[in-house]
Amino acid sequence: MKEYKTITQIAGPLVFVSDVSGVGYNEMVEVLLPTGEKRMGQVLESAKGLAVIQIFGPTDGINTTGTRVRFLGETMRLGVSTDMLGRSFDGLGRPRDGKPPVTAEKRIDINGAALNPFMRDTPSDFIQTGISTIDGLNTLVRGQKLPIFTASGLPHSQLAVQIARQARTVSKQKEPFAVVFAAVGITHEESSFFMREFQNSGALERAVLFLNLADDPSVERIITPRLALTTAEYLAYEKDMHVLVIITDMTNYCEALREIAAAREEVPGRRGYPGYMYTDLSNIYERAGRVKGKKGTVTQLGILTMPGDDITHPIPDLTGYITEGQIVLGRDLHRKNIYPPVDVLPCLSRLMNLGIGKERTREDHRGIADQLYAAYATGRDLRSLAAVVGQEALSETDRQYLSFADSFEQRFIKQGHNDDRTIEQTLDLGWELLTVLPESELKRVKKEHIEKYGRKFRHKKEEKKETETPAAPAQ
Amino acid sequence: MGKLIRISGPVVEAEAMSGSAMYDVVKVGKEGLMGEIIKIVGDRAIIQVYEDTAGLQPGEPVDGTGLPLSVELGPGLLTSIYDGIQRPLEAIAEKTGSLFLPRGVSVPPLDRAKKWDFKAVMKGGDKVKRGDVLGTVQETDLILHKVLAPRDGIVKSVKSGKFTIDDTVAVIESAGKSHPLTMVVRQPVRKARQCAEKLDPTIPLITGQRVVDMFFPIAKGGTCAIPGPFGSGKTVTQHQFAKWSDTQIVVYIGCGERGNEMTDVLTEFPHLVDPKSGKPLMQRTILIANTSNMPVAAREASIYTGITIAEYYRDMGYDVALMADSTSRWAEAMREIGGRLEEMPGEEGYPAYLARRLAEFYERAGRVRTLGSDERYGSITIIGAVSPPGGDINEPVSQNTLRVTKVYLALEASLAQRRHFPAFNWLRSYSLYTDTLDKWYTQNISADWTKLRAESMALLQKEAELQEIVQLVGPDALPEKEQLVLATTRSLREDFLQQSAFHEIDTYSSMRKQYLMLRNILAVHARATAALDMGLQLKRVLAMPIREKVGRMKEVSEANLVQLEHMQGDIDKAFDEVARQ
């Protein structure tokens, strides 16, 4: 092990060590302060006689005279084991719950090699989350990476917890599952909300937690998601578990990335974020999937706050280009007191088609989802028109679309924190809401599906109308 | 042999490298990671490494190979899946037995052991010109692989039989020297393969996608750009083109995109059947998969690897479609490497040579007369997806792409959000090939094809104007005739332009079907306009059941097209009846 006392420069989270030799790129480093304190770091650049080190933690107390730097000769590794379930760790993987460190069955490089695309298997297992806007319109499948795009002040944590609690597959077999939770720069309050919810739902003993809180060193945030994913990959591909990884909040991760890039005086890209942010983020998000010959899967649910509610901000923008869709929360719906405030129009699940249809959910799923989307979009457009010209100037059909949009928000989008709807309930609800519109408007659904699934609600409605009519004159 | 002196991400620096040339391939470090020289300063070389550089130390060796970055071309390319520098992903998985891509594995791109049935076309003593077909190999059920002569001369010997790609199948004598030939050639990727002559594109690439074939046609040998924000349907469109284009060969480059989407292609294509031959589509397809988390330098190379393979099949006389998804990731790879080189950046941090590189790439498309004396024609059509940040095309990659491509398919988030797919904005998209292709349509489909297109576009344009008025006064304030225009354009949008990639019938429309659909929609419009002139109420017209029948035309299968042929009669009958009442 090589040890040096030749620090020549300290800038932000970076430490420059000169007169070194044989230092590997990305190698781990221990920095020993004169006080005896130990900090971890990683080699960012290795040149002849010079190494640039990024310190995970504050650089206060590090000096150029008494501080020693020890190169460990290997890239960062995490000792993993199934004993990690039910435990909580800090952002660098050290126990946080006061219990002793776990005995590692295996030590794995946290940067993870890229999955061979040939070894990937198509994700196709439908995950029922019990939330209509997700199951019905933006279906999640095992092995998908589907982030929640949110904004400050919206109930994204509640939604994430509800998904974690209710998520299950429709298959009858009981399959081992685990939740890996990575807190990246969130507040203590938010973190304890998650802990409490996991505890209440009994998920805690099946969970591994990595917590980097708002007052923990920001550079650690580069590491925390990688620890979570390394653990998840181990549990999935070696222990056959279905792992749901929740990472919150990826925006803090990107901020940390920018902080380091700025300290290195790199040429900045858009809004000061480094030009390699796309590649860097993809190294995190792409670590989800299903692989050939293994039972386990890694499903990722990242949460990211859109700065200024702006979906074109570089963070959500680059993320959207990597992930397989997004669930977008909207402030307008939240103001209308609709939970979960899922703004369905910009939402998308790219893998939806792989998980739905006959034998997976129901044969009418694709059609009804498209129909609900199209009708709601029309209704929303008409709202702004109605605001200008008044409802009276609209045609009969247009008014029906308006009322559809309202009931869609109030009944389909809105549901309780504990409302766990089955996929049949969700799809039937869709058909029921569509009875407001004349059948000739339903061009996205197959005729035979209207007969099979939609008719019964139309009949019911007509019956209801008949019974209601006599009452009308009395008003 | 040089020595590493500095490592920082995918770009490394080595000294004592005098003698090596720009763009030479080198082996870096003890593990022999593959890299390419991208800058030379004195005896120091800057190298982009195609694999992860973690753990590399200053002082490790760097070996030059003296060769430029090349691909191996020969039978066995089809149905393969490669990474950006043509490493066979399937063979790597077999060799390493790992789920992941380990570093420093070296597996030849083409199968060395497989014996191919080579049939000689020439015989000993024949005069041969460069590009002539020496012999053929049935590469897949769909494709006959042609082994071409690399030089002029006299065929000394050529033999039919079962050979591996490394066996000598022919000997050519030129300038007094004998040149033994195998079925495999190595081709530098950054330089275009030669052809005899470039021709104007005059034949449409039929994609089966109505909005494209009818309104914004792409020519065989043409170029097309598809910019769009995330979620607007770039990838689905590219997949649709790869599935249904009437070319013989498809090269699909997944450049910095999602792993699961490549898997989707990998698992779906073998099950999809070519509508013409009934064979799996995979048999005509080559996939280049350099997903976003694979090394960024290999992503930069993937575009060149793909286009060089495409040129190889073009030179056999095939029509090739090349899909690049996405060229923005390619540009970003250039930017990332440029940034590590501390180059003076151009617009938005992209290197100043971005425009040149994009133009060079798209210029490798085209319809050509190939080398050789037997008058072969081949083409490469490039369809490039662009992912502009925030969906705003006022950015360098989109703008430089649009300067060189001839078809622009403008994807729009607002259309995608209402599930109008394919989400091409019909007013902003354009094709510069319509004029050159109109002759083909008139001769092969129908004389009134161009008339129908012009009429529909005029209506859609009118709709945009009317919509502005509607926004102010509401639809009821419009005269009935203009309300009818809105009804017709709605039918055009919903019943013709919208096409579901996931509906078993709607996913592909033949040219005949497209023509009949549009003809019937416009026939309804013409009869309805006439009926209004005769004093009929719009309400009556809109309530006619024939309109719903027209709305379901897309569900009519290719086998029942006769229904659509007869629909014009049904329309006439329905309107006659209403008029009588």
PDB file of C-alpha atoms in Angstrom, chain B residues 335-477:
ATOM      1  CA  ARG B 335     -18.568  16.797 -27.336  1.00  0.00           C
ATOM      2  CA  GLU B 336     -17.534  14.736 -24.361  1.00  0.00           C
ATOM      3  CA  ILE B 337     -14.293  13.656 -25.957  1.00  0.00           C
ATOM      4  CA  GLY B 338     -13.663  17.145 -27.319  1.00  0.00           C
ATOM      5  CA  GLY B 339     -14.152  18.484 -23.801  1.00  0.00           C
ATOM      6  CA  ARG B 340     -11.622  16.043 -22.384  1.00  0.00           C
ATOM      7  CA  LEU B 341      -9.146  17.180 -25.039  1.00  0.00           C
ATOM      8  CA  GLU B 342      -9.769  20.737 -23.873  1.00  0.00           C
ATOM      9  CA  GLU B 343     -10.554  21.780 -27.419  1.00  0.00           C
ATOM     10  CA  MET B 344     -11.928  25.239 -28.038  1.00  0.00           C
ATOM     11  CA  PRO B 345     -15.652  24.527 -28.146  1.00  0.00           C
ATOM     12  CA  GLY B 346     -18.088  25.771 -30.764  1.00  0.00           C
ATOM     13  CA  GLU B 347     -21.782  26.306 -30.175  1.00  0.00           C
ATOM     14  CA  GLU B 348     -23.162  24.896 -26.904  1.00  0.00           C
ATOM     15  CA  GLY B 349     -19.900  23.164 -26.158  1.00  0.00           C
ATOM     16  CA  TYR B 350     -20.030  20.969 -29.270  1.00  0.00           C
ATOM     17  CA  PRO B 351     -16.757  20.756 -31.185  1.00  0.00           C
ATOM     18  CA  ALA B 352     -16.346  23.094 -34.122  1.00  0.00           C
ATOM     19  CA  TYR B 353     -16.195  20.122 -36.514  1.00  0.00           C
ATOM     20  CA  LEU B 354     -19.688  18.915 -35.599  1.00  0.00           C
ATOM     21  CA  ALA B 355     -21.285  20.265 -38.783  1.00  0.00           C
ATOM     22  CA  ARG B 356     -18.616  18.711 -40.961  1.00  0.00           C
ATOM     23  CA  ARG B 357     -18.927  15.302 -39.308  1.00  0.00           C
ATOM     24  CA  LEU B 358     -22.725  15.302 -39.637  1.00  0.00           C
ATOM     25  CA  ALA B 359     -22.534  16.321 -43.292  1.00  0.00           C
ATOM     26  CA  GLU B 360     -19.903  13.668 -44.030  1.00  0.00           C
ATOM     27  CA  PHE B 361     -22.084  11.019 -42.458  1.00  0.00           C
ATOM     28  CA  TYR B 362     -25.283  11.895 -44.315  1.00  0.00           C
ATOM     29  CA  GLU B 363     -23.317  12.255 -47.534  1.00  0.00           C
ATOM     30  CA  ARG B 364     -22.543   8.534 -47.362  1.00  0.00           C
ATOM     31  CA  ALA B 365     -26.202   7.913 -48.185  1.00  0.00           C
ATOM     32  CA  GLY B 366     -27.269   7.782 -51.806  1.00  0.00           C
ATOM     33  CA  ARG B 367     -28.273   5.657 -54.721  1.00  0.00           C
ATOM     34  CA  VAL B 368     -25.239   4.503 -56.665  1.00  0.00           C
ATOM     35  CA  ARG B 369     -24.004   2.501 -59.591  1.00  0.00           C
ATOM     36  CA  THR B 370     -21.480   0.228 -57.958  1.00  0.00           C
ATOM     37  CA  LEU B 371     -18.015  -0.696 -59.111  1.00  0.00           C
ATOM     38  CA  GLY B 372     -17.845  -3.690 -61.378  1.00  0.00           C
ATOM     39  CA  SER B 373     -18.780  -4.346 -64.957  1.00  0.00           C
ATOM     40  CA  ASP B 374     -22.273  -5.775 -64.441  1.00  0.00           C
ATOM     41  CA  GLU B 375     -24.229  -2.532 -63.862  1.00  0.00           C
ATOM     42  CA  ARG B 376     -25.403  -3.092 -60.286  1.00  0.00           C
ATOM     43  CA  TYR B 377     -27.390  -0.433 -58.472  1.00  0.00           C
ATOM     44  CA  GLY B 378     -27.611  -0.116 -54.743  1.00  0.00           C
ATOM     45  CA  SER B 379     -28.688   2.488 -52.262  1.00  0.00           C
ATOM     46  CA  ILE B 380     -28.338   3.579 -48.658  1.00  0.00           C
ATOM     47  CA  THR B 381     -31.156   5.518 -47.077  1.00  0.00           C
ATOM     48  CA  ILE B 382     -30.227   7.166 -43.791  1.00  0.00           C
ATOM     49  CA  ILE B 383     -32.907   7.870 -41.238  1.00  0.00           C
ATOM     50  CA  GLY B 384     -31.423   9.699 -38.282  1.00  0.00           C
ATOM     51  CA  ALA B 385     -33.236  10.396 -35.047  1.00  0.00           C
ATOM     52  CA  VAL B 386     -32.254  13.595 -33.282  1.00  0.00           C
ATOM     53  CA  SER B 387     -32.932  14.239 -29.599  1.00  0.00           C
ATOM     54  CA  PRO B 388     -32.865  17.985 -29.102  1.00  0.00           C
ATOM     55  CA  PRO B 389     -32.697  19.164 -25.478  1.00  0.00           C
ATOM     56  CA  GLY B 390     -36.158  20.148 -24.311  1.00  0.00           C
ATOM     57  CA  GLY B 391     -37.518  19.314 -27.767  1.00  0.00           C
ATOM     58  CA  ASP B 392     -36.377  22.677 -29.088  1.00  0.00           C
ATOM     59  CA  ILE B 393     -34.708  22.239 -32.464  1.00  0.00           C
ATOM     60  CA  ASN B 394     -32.877  25.543 -32.228  1.00  0.00           C
ATOM     61  CA  GLU B 395     -29.725  23.735 -31.211  1.00  0.00           C
ATOM     62  CA  PRO B 396     -26.594  22.775 -33.128  1.00  0.00           C
ATOM     63  CA  VAL B 397     -27.265  19.079 -33.791  1.00  0.00           C
ATOM     64  CA  SER B 398     -30.781  19.580 -35.172  1.00  0.00           C
ATOM     65  CA  GLN B 399     -29.854  22.625 -37.189  1.00  0.00           C
ATOM     66  CA  ASN B 400     -26.755  21.119 -38.744  1.00  0.00           C
ATOM     67  CA  THR B 401     -28.668  17.949 -39.526  1.00  0.00           C
ATOM     68  CA  LEU B 402     -31.535  19.779 -41.198  1.00  0.00           C
ATOM     69  CA  ARG B 403     -29.052  21.570 -43.425  1.00  0.00           C
ATOM     70  CA  VAL B 404     -28.022  18.293 -45.036  1.00  0.00           C
ATOM     71  CA  THR B 405     -31.116  16.075 -44.862  1.00  0.00           C
ATOM     72  CA  LYS B 406     -33.926  16.242 -47.374  1.00  0.00           C
ATOM     73  CA  VAL B 407     -36.836  14.970 -45.311  1.00  0.00           C
ATOM     74  CA  TYR B 408     -37.781  16.489 -41.991  1.00  0.00           C
ATOM     75  CA  LEU B 409     -40.311  14.647 -39.892  1.00  0.00           C
ATOM     76  CA  ALA B 410     -41.172  16.994 -37.031  1.00  0.00           C
ATOM     77  CA  LEU B 411     -42.234  15.080 -33.961  1.00  0.00           C
ATOM     78  CA  GLU B 412     -44.272  17.045 -31.504  1.00  0.00           C
ATOM     79  CA  ALA B 413     -44.829  16.445 -27.813  1.00  0.00           C
ATOM     80  CA  SER B 414     -48.345  17.885 -27.807  1.00  0.00           C
ATOM     81  CA  LEU B 415     -49.472  15.389 -30.450  1.00  0.00           C
ATOM     82  CA  ALA B 416     -47.845  12.515 -28.612  1.00  0.00           C
ATOM     83  CA  GLN B 417     -49.548  13.574 -25.404  1.00  0.00           C
ATOM     84  CA  ARG B 418     -52.965  13.187 -26.967  1.00  0.00           C
ATOM     85  CA  ARG B 419     -51.809   9.865 -28.362  1.00  0.00           C
ATOM     86  CA  HIS B 420     -51.787  11.053 -31.938  1.00  0.00           C
ATOM     87  CA  PHE B 421     -49.159   8.681 -33.306  1.00  0.00           C
ATOM     88  CA  PRO B 422     -47.014   8.922 -35.326  1.00  0.00           C
ATOM     89  CA  ALA B 423     -46.729  12.372 -33.770  1.00  0.00           C
ATOM     90  CA  PHE B 424     -45.470  14.181 -36.875  1.00  0.00           C
ATOM     91  CA  ASN B 425     -46.686  17.718 -37.202  1.00  0.00           C
ATOM     92  CA  TRP B 426     -48.161  17.733 -40.707  1.00  0.00           C
ATOM     93  CA  LEU B 427     -47.669  21.452 -41.181  1.00  0.00           C
ATOM     94  CA  ARG B 428     -44.045  21.668 -40.106  1.00  0.00           C
ATOM     95  CA  SER B 429     -42.681  18.466 -41.631  1.00  0.00           C
ATOM     96  CA  TYR B 430     -41.452  18.495 -45.195  1.00  0.00           C
ATOM     97  CA  SER B 431     -39.986  16.308 -47.891  1.00  0.00           C
ATOM     98  CA  LEU B 432     -37.919  17.680 -50.730  1.00  0.00           C
ATOM     99  CA  TYR B 433     -38.349  14.463 -52.685  1.00  0.00           C
ATOM    100  CA  THR B 434     -42.024  14.899 -53.593  1.00  0.00           C
ATOM    101  CA  ASP B 435     -41.267  16.434 -56.973  1.00  0.00           C
ATOM    102  CA  THR B 436     -38.764  13.793 -58.035  1.00  0.00           C
ATOM    103  CA  LEU B 437     -40.958  10.952 -56.806  1.00  0.00           C
ATOM    104  CA  ASP B 438     -44.277  12.122 -58.215  1.00  0.00           C
ATOM    105  CA  LYS B 439     -43.557  10.482 -61.530  1.00  0.00           C
ATOM    106  CA  TRP B 440     -43.151   7.149 -59.808  1.00  0.00           C
ATOM    107  CA  TYR B 441     -46.457   7.530 -57.928  1.00  0.00           C
ATOM    108  CA  THR B 442     -48.330   8.558 -61.055  1.00  0.00           C
ATOM    109  CA  GLN B 443     -47.022   5.545 -62.911  1.00  0.00           C
ATOM    110  CA  ASN B 444     -47.263   2.964 -60.159  1.00  0.00           C
ATOM    111  CA  ILE B 445     -50.160   3.907 -57.915  1.00  0.00           C
ATOM    112  CA  SER B 446     -52.582   6.311 -59.485  1.00  0.00           C
ATOM    113  CA  ALA B 447     -52.672   9.359 -61.667  1.00  0.00           C
ATOM    114  CA  ASP B 448     -54.464  11.440 -59.067  1.00  0.00           C
ATOM    115  CA  TRP B 449     -52.047  10.663 -56.203  1.00  0.00           C
ATOM    116  CA  THR B 450     -50.444  14.092 -56.214  1.00  0.00           C
ATOM    117  CA  LYS B 451     -53.810  15.774 -56.557  1.00  0.00           C
ATOM    118  CA  LEU B 452     -55.135  13.977 -53.484  1.00  0.00           C
ATOM    119  CA  ARG B 453     -52.074  14.960 -51.503  1.00  0.00           C
ATOM    120  CA  ALA B 454     -52.314  18.611 -52.521  1.00  0.00           C
ATOM    121  CA  GLU B 455     -56.009  18.723 -51.714  1.00  0.00           C
ATOM    122  CA  SER B 456     -55.539  17.176 -48.263  1.00  0.00           C
ATOM    123  CA  MET B 457     -52.682  19.474 -47.397  1.00  0.00           C
ATOM    124  CA  ALA B 458     -54.738  22.495 -48.450  1.00  0.00           C
ATOM    125  CA  LEU B 459     -57.537  21.360 -46.141  1.00  0.00           C
ATOM    126  CA  LEU B 460     -55.164  20.813 -43.226  1.00  0.00           C
ATOM    127  CA  GLN B 461     -53.663  24.222 -43.788  1.00  0.00           C
ATOM    128  CA  LYS B 462     -57.136  25.736 -43.866  1.00  0.00           C
ATOM    129  CA  GLU B 463     -57.924  23.956 -40.603  1.00  0.00           C
ATOM    130  CA  ALA B 464     -55.014  25.690 -38.886  1.00  0.00           C
ATOM    131  CA  GLU B 465     -56.375  29.068 -39.973  1.00  0.00           C
ATOM    132  CA  LEU B 466     -59.911  28.218 -38.916  1.00  0.00           C
ATOM    133  CA  GLN B 467     -58.705  26.966 -35.543  1.00  0.00           C
ATOM    134  CA  GLU B 468     -57.426  30.432 -34.766  1.00  0.00           C
ATOM    135  CA  ILE B 469     -60.868  31.860 -35.344  1.00  0.00           C
ATOM    136  CA  VAL B 470     -62.491  29.076 -33.357  1.00  0.00           C
ATOM    137  CA  GLN B 471     -60.242  29.943 -30.427  1.00  0.00           C
ATOM    138  CA  LEU B 472     -61.806  33.401 -30.411  1.00  0.00           C
ATOM    139  CA  VAL B 473     -65.445  32.875 -31.270  1.00  0.00           C
ATOM    140  CA  GLY B 474     -66.157  29.168 -30.905  1.00  0.00           C
ATOM    141  CA  PRO B 475     -66.926  26.663 -33.669  1.00  0.00           C
ATOM    142  CA  ASP B 476     -70.632  27.468 -33.945  1.00  0.00           C
ATOM    143  CA  ALA B 477     -69.888  30.938 -35.250  1.00  0.00           C
TER     144      ALA B 477
END
